[in-house]
Amino acid sequence: MNDTVHLYLVMAMRNPGFQAAAGEAHQAFLAGLIERGLLELTGPFTDGSGGAYLLRAADLETATQIAHGDPLHVTGSSTLTIHEWRARRFS
């Protein structure tokens, strides 16, 4: 039995031209991911530089396609990087 969960860490770092409206649309985007069962974790960085979220996806290509639909990416408000993360849980 293969119980490997494919998780992808999406780092969203704000660009100088960050648009507040994109941030609001990003929240709706995340809500849609929750509805689809694709979002594991999310949150902003306390220094205001951006944030990150953890996606469930079949592969890196799919995770990238999902993340590139994020309004933060579409508007150029943030630079997104996507990494497969073999996270380990201890609780």
Short mmCIF file of N, CA, C and O in Angstrom, two decimals, residues 12-88:
data_model
loop_
_atom_site.label_atom_id
_atom_site.label_comp_id
_atom_site.label_asym_id
_atom_site.label_seq_id
_atom_site.Cartn_x
_atom_site.Cartn_y
_atom_site.Cartn_z
N ALA A 12 4.46 32.38 -1.79
CA ALA A 12 3.93 33.56 -2.49
C ALA A 12 4.58 34.80 -1.88
O ALA A 12 4.19 35.23 -0.80
N MET A 13 5.57 35.34 -2.57
CA MET A 13 6.29 36.50 -2.07
C MET A 13 5.79 37.76 -2.79
O MET A 13 5.75 37.81 -4.02
N ARG A 14 5.41 38.75 -2.00
CA ARG A 14 4.84 39.99 -2.56
C ARG A 14 5.85 40.73 -3.43
O ARG A 14 7.02 40.85 -3.07
N ASN A 15 5.34 41.25 -4.54
CA ASN A 15 6.13 42.11 -5.42
C ASN A 15 5.86 43.56 -5.05
O ASN A 15 4.85 43.86 -4.40
N PRO A 16 6.74 44.49 -5.46
CA PRO A 16 6.52 45.91 -5.13
C PRO A 16 5.15 46.44 -5.57
O PRO A 16 4.59 47.29 -4.90
N GLY A 17 4.60 45.92 -6.66
CA GLY A 17 3.30 46.39 -7.15
C GLY A 17 2.13 45.59 -6.62
O GLY A 17 1.09 45.50 -7.28
N PHE A 18 2.26 45.01 -5.43
CA PHE A 18 1.20 44.20 -4.84
C PHE A 18 -0.13 44.95 -4.85
O PHE A 18 -0.19 46.12 -4.47
N GLN A 19 -1.19 44.28 -5.29
CA GLN A 19 -2.52 44.88 -5.36
C GLN A 19 -3.41 44.28 -4.28
O GLN A 19 -3.58 43.07 -4.21
N ALA A 20 -3.99 45.15 -3.45
CA ALA A 20 -4.85 44.68 -2.36
C ALA A 20 -6.02 43.86 -2.90
O ALA A 20 -6.41 42.85 -2.30
N ALA A 21 -6.57 44.23 -4.05
CA ALA A 21 -7.70 43.49 -4.63
C ALA A 21 -7.28 42.06 -4.97
O ALA A 21 -8.09 41.13 -4.86
N ALA A 22 -6.02 41.88 -5.37
CA ALA A 22 -5.53 40.52 -5.66
C ALA A 22 -5.49 39.70 -4.38
O ALA A 22 -5.76 38.50 -4.40
N GLY A 23 -5.14 40.34 -3.26
CA GLY A 23 -5.13 39.65 -1.98
C GLY A 23 -6.52 39.17 -1.60
O GLY A 23 -6.69 38.06 -1.10
N GLU A 24 -7.53 40.00 -1.86
CA GLU A 24 -8.91 39.61 -1.57
C GLU A 24 -9.34 38.46 -2.48
O GLU A 24 -9.98 37.50 -2.03
N ALA A 25 -9.00 38.54 -3.76
CA ALA A 25 -9.35 37.47 -4.70
C ALA A 25 -8.60 36.18 -4.34
O ALA A 25 -9.13 35.08 -4.54
N HIS A 26 -7.40 36.32 -3.80
CA HIS A 26 -6.61 35.17 -3.36
C HIS A 26 -7.35 34.41 -2.27
O HIS A 26 -7.36 33.17 -2.26
N GLN A 27 -8.00 35.13 -1.36
CA GLN A 27 -8.76 34.48 -0.29
C GLN A 27 -9.90 33.64 -0.87
O GLN A 27 -10.16 32.53 -0.41
N ALA A 28 -10.57 34.16 -1.88
CA ALA A 28 -11.65 33.41 -2.54
C ALA A 28 -11.07 32.18 -3.27
O ALA A 28 -11.66 31.10 -3.24
N PHE A 29 -9.90 32.35 -3.87
CA PHE A 29 -9.21 31.24 -4.54
C PHE A 29 -8.91 30.13 -3.53
O PHE A 29 -9.16 28.95 -3.79
N LEU A 30 -8.40 30.50 -2.36
CA LEU A 30 -8.11 29.51 -1.32
C LEU A 30 -9.37 28.82 -0.84
O LEU A 30 -9.37 27.60 -0.61
N ALA A 31 -10.46 29.55 -0.72
CA ALA A 31 -11.73 28.95 -0.31
C ALA A 31 -12.15 27.89 -1.33
O ALA A 31 -12.66 26.82 -0.96
N GLY A 32 -11.93 28.16 -2.60
CA GLY A 32 -12.24 27.19 -3.63
C GLY A 32 -11.38 25.93 -3.52
O GLY A 32 -11.86 24.82 -3.73
N LEU A 33 -10.12 26.11 -3.16
CA LEU A 33 -9.24 24.96 -2.95
C LEU A 33 -9.71 24.12 -1.77
O LEU A 33 -9.65 22.89 -1.83
N ILE A 34 -10.18 24.77 -0.73
CA ILE A 34 -10.71 24.05 0.44
C ILE A 34 -11.91 23.21 0.01
O ILE A 34 -12.01 22.03 0.35
N GLU A 35 -12.81 23.82 -0.75
CA GLU A 35 -14.01 23.11 -1.22
C GLU A 35 -13.64 21.88 -2.04
O GLU A 35 -14.34 20.88 -2.00
N ARG A 36 -12.56 21.97 -2.79
CA ARG A 36 -12.12 20.86 -3.65
C ARG A 36 -11.23 19.85 -2.90
O ARG A 36 -10.79 18.87 -3.48
N GLY A 37 -10.96 20.12 -1.63
CA GLY A 37 -10.13 19.21 -0.84
C GLY A 37 -8.66 19.25 -1.21
O GLY A 37 -7.94 18.28 -0.97
N LEU A 38 -8.20 20.38 -1.75
CA LEU A 38 -6.82 20.48 -2.22
C LEU A 38 -5.89 21.28 -1.31
O LEU A 38 -4.68 21.29 -1.52
N LEU A 39 -6.44 21.95 -0.31
CA LEU A 39 -5.62 22.82 0.54
C LEU A 39 -5.39 22.16 1.89
O LEU A 39 -6.34 21.80 2.59
N GLU A 40 -4.13 22.01 2.25
CA GLU A 40 -3.74 21.39 3.52
C GLU A 40 -3.55 22.46 4.61
O GLU A 40 -4.07 22.33 5.71
N LEU A 41 -2.79 23.48 4.29
CA LEU A 41 -2.47 24.57 5.24
C LEU A 41 -2.29 25.86 4.46
O LEU A 41 -1.94 25.83 3.28
N THR A 42 -2.46 26.98 5.12
CA THR A 42 -2.18 28.27 4.50
C THR A 42 -1.95 29.31 5.59
O THR A 42 -2.40 29.14 6.72
N GLY A 43 -1.24 30.36 5.23
CA GLY A 43 -1.05 31.46 6.17
C GLY A 43 -0.04 32.46 5.68
O GLY A 43 0.84 32.15 4.87
N PRO A 44 -0.16 33.70 6.20
CA PRO A 44 0.78 34.76 5.84
C PRO A 44 2.03 34.70 6.71
O PRO A 44 2.02 34.12 7.80
N PHE A 45 3.09 35.31 6.21
CA PHE A 45 4.29 35.49 7.03
C PHE A 45 4.09 36.72 7.90
O PHE A 45 3.50 37.72 7.46
N THR A 46 4.56 36.66 9.12
CA THR A 46 4.32 37.75 10.07
C THR A 46 5.04 39.04 9.70
O THR A 46 4.68 40.10 10.19
N ASP A 47 6.04 38.95 8.82
CA ASP A 47 6.76 40.17 8.42
C ASP A 47 6.10 40.89 7.24
O ASP A 47 6.59 41.91 6.77
N GLY A 48 4.97 40.36 6.74
CA GLY A 48 4.24 41.00 5.66
C GLY A 48 4.84 40.79 4.27
O GLY A 48 4.38 41.38 3.31
N SER A 49 5.84 39.93 4.16
CA SER A 49 6.52 39.73 2.87
C SER A 49 5.77 38.80 1.92
O SER A 49 6.09 38.73 0.74
N GLY A 50 4.77 38.11 2.44
CA GLY A 50 4.02 37.17 1.62
C GLY A 50 3.43 36.09 2.49
O GLY A 50 3.09 36.32 3.65
N GLY A 51 3.36 34.88 1.94
CA GLY A 51 2.81 33.77 2.69
C GLY A 51 3.06 32.47 1.95
O GLY A 51 3.80 32.44 0.96
N ALA A 52 2.42 31.43 2.43
CA ALA A 52 2.61 30.12 1.81
C ALA A 52 1.35 29.31 1.98
O ALA A 52 0.53 29.57 2.87
N TYR A 53 1.21 28.32 1.10
CA TYR A 53 0.14 27.36 1.28
C TYR A 53 0.61 26.00 0.80
O TYR A 53 1.54 25.88 0.02
N LEU A 54 -0.03 24.98 1.34
CA LEU A 54 0.34 23.61 1.07
C LEU A 54 -0.81 22.94 0.30
O LEU A 54 -1.92 22.81 0.81
N LEU A 55 -0.51 22.57 -0.94
CA LEU A 55 -1.49 21.95 -1.84
C LEU A 55 -1.35 20.44 -1.85
O LEU A 55 -0.25 19.92 -1.73
N ARG A 56 -2.46 19.78 -2.08
CA ARG A 56 -2.47 18.35 -2.41
C ARG A 56 -2.66 18.28 -3.91
O ARG A 56 -3.57 18.91 -4.44
N ALA A 57 -1.81 17.53 -4.60
CA ALA A 57 -1.95 17.36 -6.04
C ALA A 57 -1.28 16.07 -6.46
O ALA A 57 -0.45 15.51 -5.74
N ALA A 58 -1.62 15.61 -7.66
CA ALA A 58 -1.08 14.35 -8.17
C ALA A 58 0.39 14.45 -8.53
O ALA A 58 1.14 13.49 -8.38
N ASP A 59 0.81 15.64 -8.99
CA ASP A 59 2.20 15.81 -9.42
C ASP A 59 2.53 17.30 -9.47
O ASP A 59 1.65 18.15 -9.30
N LEU A 60 3.79 17.60 -9.71
CA LEU A 60 4.26 18.99 -9.71
C LEU A 60 3.59 19.79 -10.83
O LEU A 60 3.24 20.96 -10.62
N GLU A 61 3.39 19.18 -11.98
CA GLU A 61 2.75 19.90 -13.09
C GLU A 61 1.34 20.34 -12.70
O GLU A 61 0.94 21.49 -12.93
N THR A 62 0.58 19.46 -12.07
CA THR A 62 -0.78 19.79 -11.64
C THR A 62 -0.74 20.87 -10.56
O THR A 62 -1.53 21.83 -10.60
N ALA A 63 0.16 20.74 -9.60
CA ALA A 63 0.27 21.74 -8.54
C ALA A 63 0.62 23.10 -9.13
O ALA A 63 0.07 24.13 -8.70
N THR A 64 1.50 23.12 -10.11
CA THR A 64 1.88 24.38 -10.76
C THR A 64 0.70 24.99 -11.49
O THR A 64 0.46 26.20 -11.40
N GLN A 65 -0.07 24.16 -12.20
CA GLN A 65 -1.25 24.67 -12.90
C GLN A 65 -2.25 25.28 -11.92
O GLN A 65 -2.81 26.33 -12.18
N ILE A 66 -2.45 24.61 -10.80
CA ILE A 66 -3.37 25.13 -9.79
C ILE A 66 -2.85 26.46 -9.25
O ILE A 66 -3.59 27.46 -9.21
N ALA A 67 -1.59 26.49 -8.84
CA ALA A 67 -1.02 27.71 -8.25
C ALA A 67 -1.01 28.87 -9.24
O ALA A 67 -1.22 30.03 -8.85
N HIS A 68 -0.80 28.58 -10.50
CA HIS A 68 -0.76 29.65 -11.50
C HIS A 68 -2.14 30.24 -11.78
O HIS A 68 -2.26 31.27 -12.44
N GLY A 69 -3.20 29.62 -11.23
CA GLY A 69 -4.54 30.19 -11.27
C GLY A 69 -4.81 31.14 -10.11
O GLY A 69 -5.85 31.80 -10.07
N ASP A 70 -3.88 31.22 -9.18
CA ASP A 70 -4.00 32.10 -8.01
C ASP A 70 -3.97 33.55 -8.48
O ASP A 70 -3.07 33.95 -9.23
N PRO A 71 -4.94 34.38 -8.07
CA PRO A 71 -4.94 35.79 -8.45
C PRO A 71 -3.64 36.52 -8.10
O PRO A 71 -3.28 37.48 -8.78
N LEU A 72 -2.94 36.07 -7.08
CA LEU A 72 -1.66 36.70 -6.76
C LEU A 72 -0.68 36.54 -7.91
O LEU A 72 0.09 37.44 -8.23
N HIS A 73 -0.71 35.38 -8.55
CA HIS A 73 0.15 35.11 -9.70
C HIS A 73 -0.38 35.80 -10.95
O HIS A 73 0.37 36.46 -11.67
N VAL A 74 -1.68 35.63 -11.20
CA VAL A 74 -2.29 36.16 -12.43
C VAL A 74 -2.09 37.67 -12.55
O VAL A 74 -1.82 38.17 -13.64
N THR A 75 -2.19 38.39 -11.45
CA THR A 75 -2.05 39.86 -11.47
C THR A 75 -0.61 40.32 -11.35
O THR A 75 -0.34 41.51 -11.46
N GLY A 76 0.31 39.39 -11.09
CA GLY A 76 1.71 39.79 -10.89
C GLY A 76 1.96 40.41 -9.53
O GLY A 76 3.02 41.00 -9.30
N SER A 77 1.00 40.28 -8.62
CA SER A 77 1.15 40.87 -7.28
C SER A 77 2.20 40.14 -6.45
O SER A 77 2.80 40.73 -5.56
N SER A 78 2.37 38.86 -6.72
CA SER A 78 3.33 38.04 -5.97
C SER A 78 4.04 37.10 -6.94
O SER A 78 3.49 36.73 -7.97
N THR A 79 5.24 36.73 -6.55
CA THR A 79 5.98 35.70 -7.27
C THR A 79 5.77 34.39 -6.54
O THR A 79 6.03 34.31 -5.34
N LEU A 80 5.28 33.39 -7.26
CA LEU A 80 5.01 32.09 -6.66
C LEU A 80 6.09 31.09 -7.06
O LEU A 80 6.50 31.05 -8.22
N THR A 81 6.54 30.32 -6.09
CA THR A 81 7.41 29.18 -6.36
C THR A 81 6.75 27.96 -5.75
O THR A 81 6.15 28.04 -4.68
N ILE A 82 6.84 26.85 -6.47
CA ILE A 82 6.16 25.62 -6.05
C ILE A 82 7.20 24.52 -5.89
O ILE A 82 8.02 24.31 -6.78
N HIS A 83 7.16 23.86 -4.73
CA HIS A 83 8.12 22.80 -4.43
C HIS A 83 7.38 21.58 -3.91
O HIS A 83 6.51 21.71 -3.04
N GLU A 84 7.73 20.39 -4.43
CA GLU A 84 7.18 19.18 -3.82
C GLU A 84 7.83 19.07 -2.44
O GLU A 84 9.03 19.24 -2.28
N TRP A 85 7.01 18.77 -1.44
CA TRP A 85 7.51 18.73 -0.07
C TRP A 85 7.14 17.39 0.54
O TRP A 85 5.97 17.06 0.69
N ARG A 86 8.13 16.65 0.88
CA ARG A 86 7.91 15.37 1.55
C ARG A 86 7.90 15.60 3.06
O ARG A 86 8.81 15.21 3.78
N ALA A 87 6.85 16.26 3.48
CA ALA A 87 6.71 16.63 4.89
C ALA A 87 6.48 15.37 5.73
O ALA A 87 5.84 14.42 5.28
N ARG A 88 6.99 15.40 6.95
CA ARG A 88 6.74 14.31 7.89
C ARG A 88 5.94 14.85 9.06
O ARG A 88 6.20 15.95 9.54
#
